[in-house]
């Protein structure tokens, strides 16, 4: 848990996926230790319902600094039915961020099923249209393990996925990047995708990268895999000039 806390404490907001804790004890314990570790901020969280088509259930959890960000609304995409394309429905939040140039934006968190990754990514485009209308915003960021690489996608198939082909959607994590911990794999499964002129201009250029915590904390592959088999992907937003001045004085 120590390495995970160090990773999360680097960020104003994190999305954690594949939370499989039916007792509901892991996240409160993580938050308690996180707030003890970093006393300069106050961390809180939002969690989705437990989701999955069969007995396998998992949750999305957003952990964020409530002294830096405000979650204005949350939206769990409609649950599974016979026509749904998602194994786990997207978990969506609307953020107000006083300290960054772009003040209001939406996050769509998604963990696709590997076998239906392209189908789910196409479904995400429909979710995107729904959210734009629901909250009347163009500033939208997709994030999560989309399984958008290697054997789970094809170049031909991706060309027909609107989440990929729409020129107004910018994929910040590039295809050639590696978000996997295992040295024998090199796949950009995890992605950050953004839409909206205001949000695009509010991103720090070249800041979207996988965070190689194995290298950062001098871990062996075995030690790193105890934390996760994926590297987190991250991006920086440009700070509000007034906020910077206030903190420099």
C-alpha atoms as one frame of an Amber mdcrd trajectory, in Angstrom:
protein
   0.000   0.000   0.000   2.948   2.328   0.626   3.895   2.630  -3.053   0.261
   3.118  -4.062  -0.058   5.963  -1.552   3.072   7.628  -2.939   1.662   7.383
  -6.458  -1.752   8.801  -5.549  -0.238  11.611  -3.454   1.382  13.009  -6.617
  -2.024  13.859  -8.095  -4.943  16.182  -7.447  -7.228  13.441  -8.745  -6.786
   9.747  -9.506  -9.069   7.110 -10.974  -8.571   3.635  -9.529 -10.066   0.703
 -11.396 -10.654  -2.988 -10.678 -11.522  -2.405  -7.017 -12.816  -5.805  -5.881
 -13.617  -5.304  -2.201 -17.065  -6.614  -1.304 -16.611  -5.650   2.366 -15.902
  -2.018   1.528 -12.851  -1.817   3.800  -9.957  -1.253   1.385 -10.761   2.259
   0.145 -11.404   3.796   3.618  -8.121   2.259   4.808  -6.313   3.656   1.771
  -7.769   7.133   2.356  -6.867   7.089   6.036  -3.251   6.247   5.242  -3.138
   8.712   2.357  -4.290  11.588   4.574  -1.716  10.600   7.185   1.039  10.500
   4.558   0.202  13.838   2.894  -1.117  16.278   5.475  -0.832  19.234   3.106
  -4.089  18.193   1.406  -7.409  16.596   2.321  -8.247  13.533   0.247 -11.725
  12.137  -0.241 -13.337   9.801  -2.746 -16.308   8.857  -4.901 -17.022   5.250
  -5.758 -19.283   3.628  -8.319 -21.643   0.775  -7.734 -20.174  -2.706  -7.957
 -20.456  -3.730 -11.586 -20.090  -6.803 -13.731 -22.250  -9.113 -15.789 -21.816
 -12.234 -13.651 -20.248 -13.027 -10.285 -17.122 -10.979 -11.043 -17.764  -7.465
  -9.730 -15.568  -4.392  -9.552 -15.815  -0.674  -8.840 -14.356   2.567 -10.088
 -13.027   4.917  -7.392 -12.074   8.567  -7.890  -9.734   9.838  -5.166  -9.241
  13.600  -5.128  -8.038  16.542  -3.048 -11.175  18.273  -1.873  -9.200  21.407
  -0.997  -8.257  21.666  -4.699 -11.255  20.288  -6.607 -15.027  20.210  -6.356
 -17.110  17.362  -7.755 -20.314  19.053  -8.892 -22.198  16.027 -10.210 -21.724
  12.336 -10.782 -23.385  10.032 -13.263 -23.333   6.267 -13.516 -24.174   5.277
 -17.065 -27.320   3.084 -17.157 -26.801  -0.419 -15.872 -26.418  -3.612 -17.810
 -29.276  -4.863 -19.940 -29.439  -7.170 -22.927 -28.559  -4.415 -25.393 -25.679
  -2.763 -23.543 -22.173  -2.887 -24.966 -20.390  -2.427 -21.635 -19.203  -5.098
 -19.224 -18.727  -2.273 -16.707 -20.669   0.938 -17.266 -18.693   4.209 -17.377
 -18.487   6.267 -14.171 -18.676   9.969 -14.967 -18.078  13.080 -12.869 -18.259
  16.829 -13.485 -15.360  18.750 -11.961 -14.801  22.369 -10.951 -11.097  23.201
 -10.658 -10.433  26.744  -9.348  -6.631  26.497  -9.628  -6.358  25.592 -13.327
  -6.936  27.565 -16.531  -9.801  25.299 -17.531 -12.242  25.556 -14.668 -14.950
  23.052 -15.556 -14.676  19.690 -17.276 -16.057  16.164 -17.282 -14.204  12.903
 -16.649 -15.454   9.644 -18.156 -13.793   6.697 -16.454 -13.927   3.380 -18.270
 -12.398  -0.103 -18.008 -13.259  -2.048 -21.137 -13.547  -5.800 -21.442 -10.526
  -6.956 -23.496 -12.569  -9.191 -25.799 -14.949  -6.370 -26.720 -12.615  -3.372
 -26.417 -13.380  -1.844 -29.822 -17.125  -2.350 -29.406 -17.009  -0.658 -25.997
 -14.894   2.224 -27.325 -17.528   2.789 -29.993 -20.136   2.713 -27.224 -18.156
   5.355 -25.344 -18.733   7.733 -28.235 -22.480   7.468 -27.633 -21.914   8.080
 -23.919 -19.849  11.129 -24.882 -22.741  12.569 -26.895 -25.141  11.930 -24.014
 -22.877  13.679 -21.507 -22.327  16.698 -23.777 -26.076  17.237 -23.948 -26.766
  16.374 -20.315 -24.235  18.817 -18.860 -23.952  21.213 -21.834 -20.178  21.002
 -22.019 -17.498  20.383 -24.627 -14.672  19.861 -22.116 -14.542  16.088 -21.754
 -11.719  13.730 -20.789 -11.826   9.948 -21.117  -9.433   7.972 -18.954  -8.811
   4.401 -17.960  -7.788   0.979 -19.168  -9.421   0.875 -22.586  -7.407  -2.188
 -23.676  -6.745  -0.056 -26.751  -3.651  -1.841 -28.031  -1.931  -5.048 -29.118
  -4.135  -8.094 -29.636  -7.341  -6.412 -28.452  -7.573  -3.969 -31.366  -6.767
  -3.850 -35.069  -5.717  -0.833 -37.119  -8.567  -1.475 -39.538 -11.068  -1.834
 -36.715  -9.928   1.327 -34.952 -10.527   3.360 -38.104 -14.219   2.546 -37.733
 -14.345   3.526 -34.048 -15.618   7.102 -33.797 -13.805   7.640 -30.505 -10.646
   7.249 -32.588 -11.647   8.686 -35.969 -13.296  11.914 -34.769 -10.594  14.588
 -35.356 -11.894  16.655 -32.440 -10.888  13.910 -29.988  -7.204  13.970 -29.067
  -5.512  10.776 -27.858  -2.792  12.016 -25.505  -1.238   8.624 -24.744   0.301
   7.546 -28.043   0.113   4.077 -29.586   3.858   3.485 -29.227   3.892   4.147
 -25.485   3.899   1.300 -22.965   1.517   1.241 -20.011   2.368  -2.299 -18.888
   4.717  -3.251 -16.055   5.871  -6.584 -17.479   9.028  -6.227 -19.545   7.859
  -8.830 -22.062   4.868  -6.705 -23.105   4.750  -3.289 -24.761   1.168  -2.095
 -25.136  -0.640   1.226 -24.710  -3.713  -0.272 -23.053  -4.397   2.760 -20.848
  -5.384   6.031 -22.474  -6.287   9.656 -21.887  -8.485  11.201 -24.583  -9.652
  14.818 -24.538 -12.239  16.946 -26.323 -12.993  20.670 -26.280 -10.861  23.634
 -27.332 -10.713  25.017 -23.793  -9.557  21.722 -22.297  -7.083  21.055 -25.098
  -5.479  24.487 -24.662  -5.426  23.955 -20.887  -3.201  20.863 -21.068   0.528
  21.203 -20.370   2.162  20.114 -23.661   3.850  16.688 -23.606   2.763  16.084
 -19.996   0.604  13.049 -20.792   2.731  10.000 -20.007   2.704   6.630 -18.282
   4.237   6.981 -14.807   6.939   4.318 -14.515   6.751   3.740 -10.770   9.011
   0.697 -11.071  11.854   2.927 -12.189  10.897   5.861  -9.945  10.934   3.761
  -6.765  13.694   1.320  -7.812  11.455  -1.744  -7.735  12.029  -5.134  -9.268
   9.415  -6.336 -11.722   8.067  -8.708  -9.089   7.786  -5.891  -6.531   6.110
  -3.594  -9.062   3.564  -6.253 -10.008   2.452  -6.400  -6.389   1.272  -2.799
  -6.869  -0.223  -3.168 -10.360   0.460  -4.784 -13.710  -0.210  -1.425 -15.393
   1.544   1.914 -15.090  -0.837   4.780 -14.329  -1.212   7.342 -17.092  -1.254
  10.992 -16.118  -1.565  14.497 -17.515  -1.029  18.013 -16.128  -3.401  20.951
 -16.500  -2.026  24.472 -16.783  -2.292  26.404 -13.541  -4.270  29.580 -13.109
  -1.846  32.520 -13.127  -3.480  34.094 -10.070  -3.132  30.819  -8.164   0.577
  30.658  -9.005   1.134  34.249  -7.891  -0.712  33.667  -4.630   1.443  30.658
  -3.803   4.698  32.386  -4.761   4.130  35.330  -2.422
